[in-house]
Coordinates of N, CA and C in Angstrom, one line a residue:
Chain A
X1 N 84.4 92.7 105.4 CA 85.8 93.0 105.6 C 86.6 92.0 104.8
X2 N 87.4 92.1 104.1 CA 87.9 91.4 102.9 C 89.1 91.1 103.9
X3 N 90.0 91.9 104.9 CA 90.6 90.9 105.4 C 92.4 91.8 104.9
X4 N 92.0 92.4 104.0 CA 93.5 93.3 103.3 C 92.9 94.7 103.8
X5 N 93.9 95.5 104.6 CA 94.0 96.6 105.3 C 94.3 98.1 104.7
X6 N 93.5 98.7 104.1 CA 94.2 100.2 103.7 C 94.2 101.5 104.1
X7 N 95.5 102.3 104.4 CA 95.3 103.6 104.9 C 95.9 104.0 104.2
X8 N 95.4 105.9 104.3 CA 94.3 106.2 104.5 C 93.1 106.0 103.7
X9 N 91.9 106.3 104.1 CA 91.2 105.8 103.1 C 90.8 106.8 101.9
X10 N 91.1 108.0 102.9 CA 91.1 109.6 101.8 C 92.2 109.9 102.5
X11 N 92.7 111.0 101.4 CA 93.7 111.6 101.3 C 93.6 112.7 100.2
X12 N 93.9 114.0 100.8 CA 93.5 115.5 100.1 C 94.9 116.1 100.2
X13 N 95.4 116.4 99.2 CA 96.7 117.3 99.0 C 97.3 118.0 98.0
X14 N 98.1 118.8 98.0 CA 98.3 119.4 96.7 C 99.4 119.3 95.8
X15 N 99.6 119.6 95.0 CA 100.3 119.5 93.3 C 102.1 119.5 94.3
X16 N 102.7 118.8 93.7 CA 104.0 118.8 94.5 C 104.5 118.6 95.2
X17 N 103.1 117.4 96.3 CA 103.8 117.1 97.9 C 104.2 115.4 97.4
X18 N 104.1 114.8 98.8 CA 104.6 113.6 98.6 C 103.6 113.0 99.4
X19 N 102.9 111.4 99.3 CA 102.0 110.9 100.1 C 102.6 109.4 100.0
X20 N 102.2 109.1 101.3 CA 102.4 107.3 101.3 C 101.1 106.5 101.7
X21 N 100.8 105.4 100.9 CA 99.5 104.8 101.3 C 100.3 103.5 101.4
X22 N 99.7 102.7 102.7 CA 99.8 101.7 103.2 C 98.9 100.4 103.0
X23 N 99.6 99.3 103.2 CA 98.5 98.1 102.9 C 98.9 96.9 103.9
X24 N 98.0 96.7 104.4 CA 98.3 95.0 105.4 C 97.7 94.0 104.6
X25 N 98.5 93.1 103.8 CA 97.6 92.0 103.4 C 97.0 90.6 104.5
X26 N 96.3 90.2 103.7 CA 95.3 89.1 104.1 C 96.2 88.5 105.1
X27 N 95.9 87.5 106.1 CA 96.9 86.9 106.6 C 97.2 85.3 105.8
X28 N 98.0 85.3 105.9 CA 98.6 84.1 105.3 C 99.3 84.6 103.7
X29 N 99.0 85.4 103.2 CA 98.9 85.9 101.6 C 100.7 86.4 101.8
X30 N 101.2 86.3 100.7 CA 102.3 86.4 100.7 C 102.6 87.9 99.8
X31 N 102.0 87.4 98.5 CA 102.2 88.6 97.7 C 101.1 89.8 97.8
X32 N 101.5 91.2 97.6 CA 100.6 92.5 97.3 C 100.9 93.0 96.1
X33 N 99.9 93.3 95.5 CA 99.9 94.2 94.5 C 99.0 95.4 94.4
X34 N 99.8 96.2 93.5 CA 98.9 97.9 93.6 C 98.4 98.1 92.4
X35 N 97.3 99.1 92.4 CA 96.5 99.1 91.3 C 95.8 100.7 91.5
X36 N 95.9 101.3 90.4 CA 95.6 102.8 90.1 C 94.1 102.3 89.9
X37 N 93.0 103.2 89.5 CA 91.8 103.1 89.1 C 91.7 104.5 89.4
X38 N 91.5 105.0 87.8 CA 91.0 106.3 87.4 C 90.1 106.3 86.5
X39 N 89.0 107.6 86.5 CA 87.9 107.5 85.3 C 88.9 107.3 83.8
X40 N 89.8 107.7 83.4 CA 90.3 107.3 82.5 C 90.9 106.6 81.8
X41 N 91.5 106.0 82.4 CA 92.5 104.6 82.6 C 92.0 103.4 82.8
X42 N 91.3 103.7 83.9 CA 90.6 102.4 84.0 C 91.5 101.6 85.6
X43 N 91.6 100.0 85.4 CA 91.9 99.9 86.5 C 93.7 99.2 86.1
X44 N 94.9 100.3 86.5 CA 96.1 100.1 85.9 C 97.0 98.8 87.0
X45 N 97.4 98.3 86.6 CA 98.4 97.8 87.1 C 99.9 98.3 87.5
X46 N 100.3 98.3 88.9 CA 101.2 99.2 88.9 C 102.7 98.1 89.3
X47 N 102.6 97.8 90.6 CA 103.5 96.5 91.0 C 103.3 95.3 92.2
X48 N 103.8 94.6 91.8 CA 103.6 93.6 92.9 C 105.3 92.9 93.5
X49 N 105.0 93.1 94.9 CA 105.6 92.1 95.6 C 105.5 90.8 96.3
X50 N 106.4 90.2 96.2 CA 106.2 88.5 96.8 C 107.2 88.4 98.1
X51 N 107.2 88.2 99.3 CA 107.5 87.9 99.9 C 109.0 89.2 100.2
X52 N 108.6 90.0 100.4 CA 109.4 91.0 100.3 C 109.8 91.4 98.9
X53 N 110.3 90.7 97.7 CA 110.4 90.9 96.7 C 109.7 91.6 95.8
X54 N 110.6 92.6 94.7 CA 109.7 92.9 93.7 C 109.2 91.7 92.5
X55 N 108.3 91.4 91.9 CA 107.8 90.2 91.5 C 107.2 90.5 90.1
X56 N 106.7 91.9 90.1 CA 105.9 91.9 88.6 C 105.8 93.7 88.6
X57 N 106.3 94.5 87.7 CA 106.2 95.3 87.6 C 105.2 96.2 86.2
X58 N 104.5 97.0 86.7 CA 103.8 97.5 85.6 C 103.6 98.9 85.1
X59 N 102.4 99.6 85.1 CA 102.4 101.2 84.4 C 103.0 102.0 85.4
X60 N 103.9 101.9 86.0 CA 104.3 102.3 87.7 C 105.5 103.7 87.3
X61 N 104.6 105.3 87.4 CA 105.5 106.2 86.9 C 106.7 106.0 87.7
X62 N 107.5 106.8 87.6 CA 108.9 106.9 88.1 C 108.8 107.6 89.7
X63 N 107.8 108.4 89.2 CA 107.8 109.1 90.8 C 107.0 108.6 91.5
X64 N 106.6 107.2 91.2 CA 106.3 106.5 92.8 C 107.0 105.0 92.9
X65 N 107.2 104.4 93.9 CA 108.0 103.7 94.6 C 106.7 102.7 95.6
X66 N 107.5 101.9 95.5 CA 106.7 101.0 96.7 C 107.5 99.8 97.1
X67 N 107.7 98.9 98.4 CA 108.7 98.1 99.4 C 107.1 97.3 99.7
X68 N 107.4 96.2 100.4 CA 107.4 95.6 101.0 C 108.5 94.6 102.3
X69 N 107.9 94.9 103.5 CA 108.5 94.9 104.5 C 108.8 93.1 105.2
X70 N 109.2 93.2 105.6 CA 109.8 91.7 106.7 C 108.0 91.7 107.0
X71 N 107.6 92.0 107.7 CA 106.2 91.6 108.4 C 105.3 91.5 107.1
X72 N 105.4 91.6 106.1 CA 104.7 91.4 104.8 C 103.8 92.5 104.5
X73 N 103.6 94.0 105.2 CA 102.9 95.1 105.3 C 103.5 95.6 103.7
X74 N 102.9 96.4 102.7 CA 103.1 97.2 101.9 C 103.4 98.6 101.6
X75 N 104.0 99.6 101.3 CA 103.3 101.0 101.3 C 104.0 101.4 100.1
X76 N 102.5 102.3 99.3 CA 103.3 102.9 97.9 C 103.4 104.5 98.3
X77 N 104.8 104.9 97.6 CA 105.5 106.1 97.7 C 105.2 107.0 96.3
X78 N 104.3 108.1 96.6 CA 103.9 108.7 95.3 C 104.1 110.2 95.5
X79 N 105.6 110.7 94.9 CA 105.8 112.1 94.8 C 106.0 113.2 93.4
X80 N 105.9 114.4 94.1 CA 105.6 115.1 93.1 C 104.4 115.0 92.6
X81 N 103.3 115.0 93.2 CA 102.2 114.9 92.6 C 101.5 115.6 91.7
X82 N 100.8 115.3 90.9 CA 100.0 116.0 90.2 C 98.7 116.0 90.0
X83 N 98.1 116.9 89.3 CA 96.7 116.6 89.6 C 96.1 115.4 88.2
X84 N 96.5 114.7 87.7 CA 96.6 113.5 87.2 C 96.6 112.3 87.7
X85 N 97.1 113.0 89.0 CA 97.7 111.3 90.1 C 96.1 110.9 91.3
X86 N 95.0 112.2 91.1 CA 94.2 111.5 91.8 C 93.2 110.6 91.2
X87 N 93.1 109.6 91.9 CA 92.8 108.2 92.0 C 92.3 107.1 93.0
X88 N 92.1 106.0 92.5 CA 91.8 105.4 93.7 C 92.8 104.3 93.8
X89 N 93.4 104.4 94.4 CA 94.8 103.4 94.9 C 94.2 102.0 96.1
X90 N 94.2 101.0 94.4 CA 94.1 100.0 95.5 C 95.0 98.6 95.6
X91 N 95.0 98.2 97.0 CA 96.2 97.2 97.0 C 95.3 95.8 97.3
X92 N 95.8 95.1 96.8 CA 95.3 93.6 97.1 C 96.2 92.9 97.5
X93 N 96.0 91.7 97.4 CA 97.1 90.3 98.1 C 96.3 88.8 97.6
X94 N 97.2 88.1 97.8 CA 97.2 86.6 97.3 C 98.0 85.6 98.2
X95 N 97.7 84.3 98.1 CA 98.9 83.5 98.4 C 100.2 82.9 97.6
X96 N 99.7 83.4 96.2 CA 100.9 83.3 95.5 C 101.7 82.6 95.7
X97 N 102.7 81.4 95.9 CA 103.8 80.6 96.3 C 104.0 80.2 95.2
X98 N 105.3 80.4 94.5 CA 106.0 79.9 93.4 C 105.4 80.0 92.4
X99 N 105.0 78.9 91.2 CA 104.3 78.3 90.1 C 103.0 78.4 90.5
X100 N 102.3 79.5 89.6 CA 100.8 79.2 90.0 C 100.1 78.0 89.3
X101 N 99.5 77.4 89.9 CA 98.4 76.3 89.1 C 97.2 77.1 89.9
X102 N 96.6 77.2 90.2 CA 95.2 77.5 91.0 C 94.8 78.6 90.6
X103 N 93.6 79.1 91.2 CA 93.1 80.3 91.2 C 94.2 81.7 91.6
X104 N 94.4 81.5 92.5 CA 95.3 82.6 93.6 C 94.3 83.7 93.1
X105 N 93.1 83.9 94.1 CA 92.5 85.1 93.6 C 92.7 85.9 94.6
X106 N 93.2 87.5 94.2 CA 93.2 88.5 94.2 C 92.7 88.6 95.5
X107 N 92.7 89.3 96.5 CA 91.3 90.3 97.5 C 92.1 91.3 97.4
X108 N 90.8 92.3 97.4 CA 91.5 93.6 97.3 C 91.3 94.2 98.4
X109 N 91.8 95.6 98.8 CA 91.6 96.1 100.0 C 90.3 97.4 99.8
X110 N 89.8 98.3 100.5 CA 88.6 99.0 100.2 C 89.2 100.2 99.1
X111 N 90.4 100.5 99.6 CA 91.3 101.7 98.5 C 91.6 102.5 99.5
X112 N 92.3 103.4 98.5 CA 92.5 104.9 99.1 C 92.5 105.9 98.3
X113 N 91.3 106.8 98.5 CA 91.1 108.2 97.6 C 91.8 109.0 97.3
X114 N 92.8 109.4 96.5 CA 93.7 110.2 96.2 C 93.1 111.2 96.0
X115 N 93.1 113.3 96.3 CA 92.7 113.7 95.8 C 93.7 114.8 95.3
X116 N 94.2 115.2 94.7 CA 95.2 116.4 94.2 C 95.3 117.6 93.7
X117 N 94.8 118.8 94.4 CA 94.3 120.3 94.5 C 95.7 121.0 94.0
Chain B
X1 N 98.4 96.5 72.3 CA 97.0 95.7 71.9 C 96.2 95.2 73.3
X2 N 95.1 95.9 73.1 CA 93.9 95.2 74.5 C 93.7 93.8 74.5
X3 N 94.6 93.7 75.7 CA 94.3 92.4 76.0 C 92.7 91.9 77.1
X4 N 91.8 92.0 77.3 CA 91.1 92.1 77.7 C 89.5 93.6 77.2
X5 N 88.8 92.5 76.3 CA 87.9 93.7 76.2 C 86.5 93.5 76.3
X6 N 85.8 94.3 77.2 CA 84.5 94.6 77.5 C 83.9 95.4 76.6
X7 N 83.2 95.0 75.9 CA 82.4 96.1 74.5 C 81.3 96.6 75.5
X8 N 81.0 96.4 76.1 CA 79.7 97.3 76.4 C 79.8 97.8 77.8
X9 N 80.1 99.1 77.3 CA 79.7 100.0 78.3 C 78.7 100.2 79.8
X10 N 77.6 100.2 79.3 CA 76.5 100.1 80.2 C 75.5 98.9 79.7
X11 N 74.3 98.4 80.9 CA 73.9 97.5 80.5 C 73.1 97.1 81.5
X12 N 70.9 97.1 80.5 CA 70.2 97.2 82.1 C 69.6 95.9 81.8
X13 N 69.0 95.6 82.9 CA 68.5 94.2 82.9 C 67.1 94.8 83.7
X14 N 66.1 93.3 83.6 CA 65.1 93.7 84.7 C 65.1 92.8 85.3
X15 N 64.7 93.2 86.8 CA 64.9 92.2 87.9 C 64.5 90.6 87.8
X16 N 65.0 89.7 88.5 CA 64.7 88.7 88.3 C 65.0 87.9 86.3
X17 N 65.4 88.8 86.0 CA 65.7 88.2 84.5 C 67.2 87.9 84.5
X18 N 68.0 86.9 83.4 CA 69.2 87.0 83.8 C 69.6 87.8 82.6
X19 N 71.2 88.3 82.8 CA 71.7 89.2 81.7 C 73.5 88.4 81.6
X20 N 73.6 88.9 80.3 CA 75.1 88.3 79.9 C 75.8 89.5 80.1
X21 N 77.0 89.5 80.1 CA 78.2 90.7 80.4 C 79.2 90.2 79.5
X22 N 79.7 90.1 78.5 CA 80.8 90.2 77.5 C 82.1 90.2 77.9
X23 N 83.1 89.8 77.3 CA 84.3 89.8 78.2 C 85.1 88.4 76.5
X24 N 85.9 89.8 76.0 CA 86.9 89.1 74.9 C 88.4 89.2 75.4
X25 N 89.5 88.1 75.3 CA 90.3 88.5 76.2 C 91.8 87.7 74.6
X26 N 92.8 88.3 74.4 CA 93.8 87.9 73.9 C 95.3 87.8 74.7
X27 N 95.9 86.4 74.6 CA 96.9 85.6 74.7 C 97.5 84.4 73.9
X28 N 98.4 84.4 74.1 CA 99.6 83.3 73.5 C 100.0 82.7 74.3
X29 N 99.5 82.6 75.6 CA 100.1 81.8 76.6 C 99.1 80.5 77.1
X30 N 99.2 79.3 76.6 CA 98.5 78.5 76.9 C 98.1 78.3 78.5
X31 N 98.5 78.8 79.2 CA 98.4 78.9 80.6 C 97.7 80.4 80.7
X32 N 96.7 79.9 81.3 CA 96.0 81.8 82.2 C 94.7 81.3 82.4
X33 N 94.5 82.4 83.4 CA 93.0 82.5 84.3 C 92.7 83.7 84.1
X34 N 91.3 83.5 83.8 CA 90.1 84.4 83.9 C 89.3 84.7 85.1
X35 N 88.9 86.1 85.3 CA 88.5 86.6 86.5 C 87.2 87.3 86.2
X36 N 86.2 87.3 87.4 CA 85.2 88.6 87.1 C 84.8 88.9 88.5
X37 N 85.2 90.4 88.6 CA 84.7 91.1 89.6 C 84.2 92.1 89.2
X38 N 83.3 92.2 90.9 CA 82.0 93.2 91.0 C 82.5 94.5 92.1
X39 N 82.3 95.7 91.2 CA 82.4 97.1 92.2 C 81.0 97.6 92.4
X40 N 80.7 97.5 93.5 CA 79.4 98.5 93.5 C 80.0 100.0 94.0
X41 N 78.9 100.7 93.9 CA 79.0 102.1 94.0 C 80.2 102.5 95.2
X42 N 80.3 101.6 96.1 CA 80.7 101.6 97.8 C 82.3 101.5 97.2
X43 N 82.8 101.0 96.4 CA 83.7 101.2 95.5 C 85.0 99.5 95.4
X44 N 84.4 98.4 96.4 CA 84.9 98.1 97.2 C 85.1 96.8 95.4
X45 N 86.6 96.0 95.5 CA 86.2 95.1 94.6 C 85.8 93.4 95.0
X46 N 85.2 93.1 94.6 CA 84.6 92.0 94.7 C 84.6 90.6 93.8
X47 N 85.4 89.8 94.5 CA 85.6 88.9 93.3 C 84.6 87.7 93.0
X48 N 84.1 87.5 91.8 CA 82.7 86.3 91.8 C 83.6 84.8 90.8
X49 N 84.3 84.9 89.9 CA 84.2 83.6 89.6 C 85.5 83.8 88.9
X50 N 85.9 82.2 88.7 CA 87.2 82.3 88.1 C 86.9 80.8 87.0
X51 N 88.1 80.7 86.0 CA 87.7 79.6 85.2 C 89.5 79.5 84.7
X52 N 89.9 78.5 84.6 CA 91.4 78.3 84.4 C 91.2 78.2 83.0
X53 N 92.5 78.2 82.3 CA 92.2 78.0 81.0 C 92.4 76.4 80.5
X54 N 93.0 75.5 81.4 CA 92.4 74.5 81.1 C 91.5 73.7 82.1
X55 N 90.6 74.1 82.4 CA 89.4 73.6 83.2 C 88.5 73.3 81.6
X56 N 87.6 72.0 82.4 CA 86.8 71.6 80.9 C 85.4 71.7 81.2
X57 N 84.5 72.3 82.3 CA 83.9 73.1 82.5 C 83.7 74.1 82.9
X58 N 82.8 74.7 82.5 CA 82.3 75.9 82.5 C 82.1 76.5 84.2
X59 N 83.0 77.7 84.3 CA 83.1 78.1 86.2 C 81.3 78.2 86.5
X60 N 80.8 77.4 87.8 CA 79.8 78.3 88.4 C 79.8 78.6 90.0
X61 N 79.3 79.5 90.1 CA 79.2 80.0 91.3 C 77.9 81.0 91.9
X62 N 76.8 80.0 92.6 CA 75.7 80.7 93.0 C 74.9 80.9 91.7
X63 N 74.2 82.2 91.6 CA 73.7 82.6 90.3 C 74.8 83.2 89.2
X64 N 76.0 82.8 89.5 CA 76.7 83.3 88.5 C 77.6 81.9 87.9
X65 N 77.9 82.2 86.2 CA 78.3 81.4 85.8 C 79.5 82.1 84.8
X66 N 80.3 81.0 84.0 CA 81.3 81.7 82.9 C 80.7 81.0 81.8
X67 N 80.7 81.4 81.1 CA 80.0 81.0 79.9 C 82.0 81.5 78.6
X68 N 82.1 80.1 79.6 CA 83.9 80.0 78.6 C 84.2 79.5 77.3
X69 N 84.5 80.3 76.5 CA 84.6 79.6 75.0 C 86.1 79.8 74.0
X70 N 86.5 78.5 74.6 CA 88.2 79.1 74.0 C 88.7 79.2 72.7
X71 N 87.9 79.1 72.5 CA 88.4 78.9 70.6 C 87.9 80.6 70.2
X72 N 87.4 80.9 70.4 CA 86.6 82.4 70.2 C 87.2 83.4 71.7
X73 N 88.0 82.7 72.8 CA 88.7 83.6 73.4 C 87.5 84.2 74.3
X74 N 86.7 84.1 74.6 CA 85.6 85.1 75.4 C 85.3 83.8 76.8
X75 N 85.0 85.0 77.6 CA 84.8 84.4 79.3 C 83.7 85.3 79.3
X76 N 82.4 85.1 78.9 CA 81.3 85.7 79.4 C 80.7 85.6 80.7
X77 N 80.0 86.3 81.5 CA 79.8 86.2 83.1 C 78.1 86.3 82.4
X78 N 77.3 85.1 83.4 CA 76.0 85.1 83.4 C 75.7 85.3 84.4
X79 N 74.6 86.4 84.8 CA 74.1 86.7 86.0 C 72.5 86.0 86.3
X80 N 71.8 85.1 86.6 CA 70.7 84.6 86.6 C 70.0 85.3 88.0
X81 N 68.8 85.3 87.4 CA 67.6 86.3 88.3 C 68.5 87.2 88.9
X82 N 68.4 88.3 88.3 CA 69.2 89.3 88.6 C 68.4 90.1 89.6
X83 N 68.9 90.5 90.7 CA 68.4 91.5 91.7 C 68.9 92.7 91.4
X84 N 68.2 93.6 92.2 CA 68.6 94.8 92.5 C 69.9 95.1 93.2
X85 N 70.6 94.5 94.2 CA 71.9 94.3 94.6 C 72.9 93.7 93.5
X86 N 72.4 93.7 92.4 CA 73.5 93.3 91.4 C 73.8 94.5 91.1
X87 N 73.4 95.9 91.1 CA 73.6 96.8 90.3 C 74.8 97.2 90.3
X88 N 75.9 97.4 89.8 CA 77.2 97.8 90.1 C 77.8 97.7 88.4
X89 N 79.4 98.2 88.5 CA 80.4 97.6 87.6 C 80.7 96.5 87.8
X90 N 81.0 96.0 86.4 CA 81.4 94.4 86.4 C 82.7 94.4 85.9
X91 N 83.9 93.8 85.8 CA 85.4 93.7 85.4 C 85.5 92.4 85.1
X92 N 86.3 92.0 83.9 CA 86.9 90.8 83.6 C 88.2 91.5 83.7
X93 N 88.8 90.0 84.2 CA 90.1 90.3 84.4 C 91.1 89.3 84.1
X94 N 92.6 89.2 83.5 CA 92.8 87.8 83.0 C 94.3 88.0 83.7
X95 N 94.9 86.6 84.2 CA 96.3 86.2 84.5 C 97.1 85.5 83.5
X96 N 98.1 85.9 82.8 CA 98.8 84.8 81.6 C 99.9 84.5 82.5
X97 N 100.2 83.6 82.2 CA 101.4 82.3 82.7 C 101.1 82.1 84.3
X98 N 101.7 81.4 84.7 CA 102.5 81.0 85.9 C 103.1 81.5 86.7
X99 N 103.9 82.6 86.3 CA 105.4 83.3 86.8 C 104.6 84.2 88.0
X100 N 103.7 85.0 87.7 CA 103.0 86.1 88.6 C 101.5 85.6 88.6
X101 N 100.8 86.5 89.9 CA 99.4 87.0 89.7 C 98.8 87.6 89.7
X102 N 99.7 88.7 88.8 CA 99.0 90.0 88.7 C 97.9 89.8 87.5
X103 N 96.8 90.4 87.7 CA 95.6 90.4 86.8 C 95.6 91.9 85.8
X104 N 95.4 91.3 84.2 CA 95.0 92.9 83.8 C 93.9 92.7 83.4
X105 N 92.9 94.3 84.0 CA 91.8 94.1 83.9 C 90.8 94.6 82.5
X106 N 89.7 94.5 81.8 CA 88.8 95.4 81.3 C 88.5 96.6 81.6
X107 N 87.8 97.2 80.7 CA 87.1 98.6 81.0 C 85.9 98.7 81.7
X108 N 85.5 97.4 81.9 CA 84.1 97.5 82.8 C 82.6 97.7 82.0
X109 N 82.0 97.1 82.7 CA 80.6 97.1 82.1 C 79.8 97.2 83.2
X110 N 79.2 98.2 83.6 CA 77.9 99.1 84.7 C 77.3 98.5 84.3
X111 N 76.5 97.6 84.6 CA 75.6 96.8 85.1 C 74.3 97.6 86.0
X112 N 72.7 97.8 85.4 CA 71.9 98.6 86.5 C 70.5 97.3 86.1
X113 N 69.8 97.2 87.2 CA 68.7 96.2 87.5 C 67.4 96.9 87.7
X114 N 67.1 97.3 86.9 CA 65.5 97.8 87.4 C 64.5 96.8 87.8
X115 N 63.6 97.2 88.8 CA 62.6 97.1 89.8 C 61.8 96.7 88.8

């Protein structure tokens, strides 16, 4: 157990709904970040937040959204889906504070299987 | 432009032998870290070693090592006596600057260990 929390782990739905996947980071870790991983693509960078904050933004379509909460919990917002969008959605976390000098490595969470019918 | 690249695809070793995994990475940012993680099949990511870009040796960890060469830009990952529980995808992955720590990753290199 890596210690960073994801729900659901699957998830099965069709072309045009809307899904939310959730993430509890590590304890102590401040920042989360999301990450697409498709046979295609590869493993995408989507966004990260710090401390509630958005912090680093990346291949992150329009129609999905993601917050970070006061309790430091995550959850990405992916609507309109298509069948492009299934994937494995995964969230990680770090301790991240300010100016990195160190490592700050990553853990990631197990994912969440997107599938899109 | 790929900033991070894994030339090889797949890649078998035999047990107990070690194997190298490739990993070319481009920046302008005198500041960044290099990463290498392990997916096995369970899908789960797994992180083995890290090497700053100004560290002046070479990362190790257990039977894994970086085989860091800055001038040529490559973070190769050495796997020594390789088992059968190595079999999985491998990822390099790199952080430029300070500001964040988001990682972008490679295309991976499947990694399989025959018996």
């Amino acid at each position: 157990d890596s210690g960073v929390t994801q729900t659901p782990k699957h998830l099965i739905t069709a072309t045009g709904q809307r899904v939310t996947l959730r993430c509890s980071p590590r304890s102590g870790d401040l920042s989360v970040y999301w990450y697409q991983q498709s046979l295609d693509q590869g493993l995408q960078f989507l966004i990260q937040y710090y401390n509630g904050e958005e912090r680093a933004k990346g291949n992150i379509l329009e129609r999905f959204s993601a917050q970070q909460f006061p309790d430091l919990h995550s959850e990405l917002n992916l609507s309109s889906l298509e069948l492009g969008d299934s994937a494995l959605y995964f969230c990680a976390s770090s301790v991240e504070a300010g100016r990195i000098s160190g490592a700050n490595v990553l853990t990631f969470g197990a994912g969440s299987r997107l599938t899109v019918l | 432009a790929q900033k991070i690249t894994q030339t090889q695809p797949g890649m078998f070793v035999q047990e107990k032998e070690a194997v190298t995994l490739d990993c070319t990475y481009d920046t302008s940012d005198p500041s960044y870290g290099l990463f290498w993680y392990k997916q096995p099949s369970s899908g789960e990511m797994i992180f083995l070693i890290y090497q700053g870009s100004y560290d002046q040796q070479n990362a190790t960890e257990g039977r894994y090592s970086l085989n860091f060469q800055k001038a040529r830009k490559s973070a190769n990952l050495v796997i020594s006596a390789s088992q059968l529980g190595d079999s999985a995808m491998y990822f390099c992955a790199m952080r430029e600057g300070q500001s964040t720590g988001k990682l972008i990753f490679g295309q991976g290199t499947t990694l399989q260990v025959k018996p």
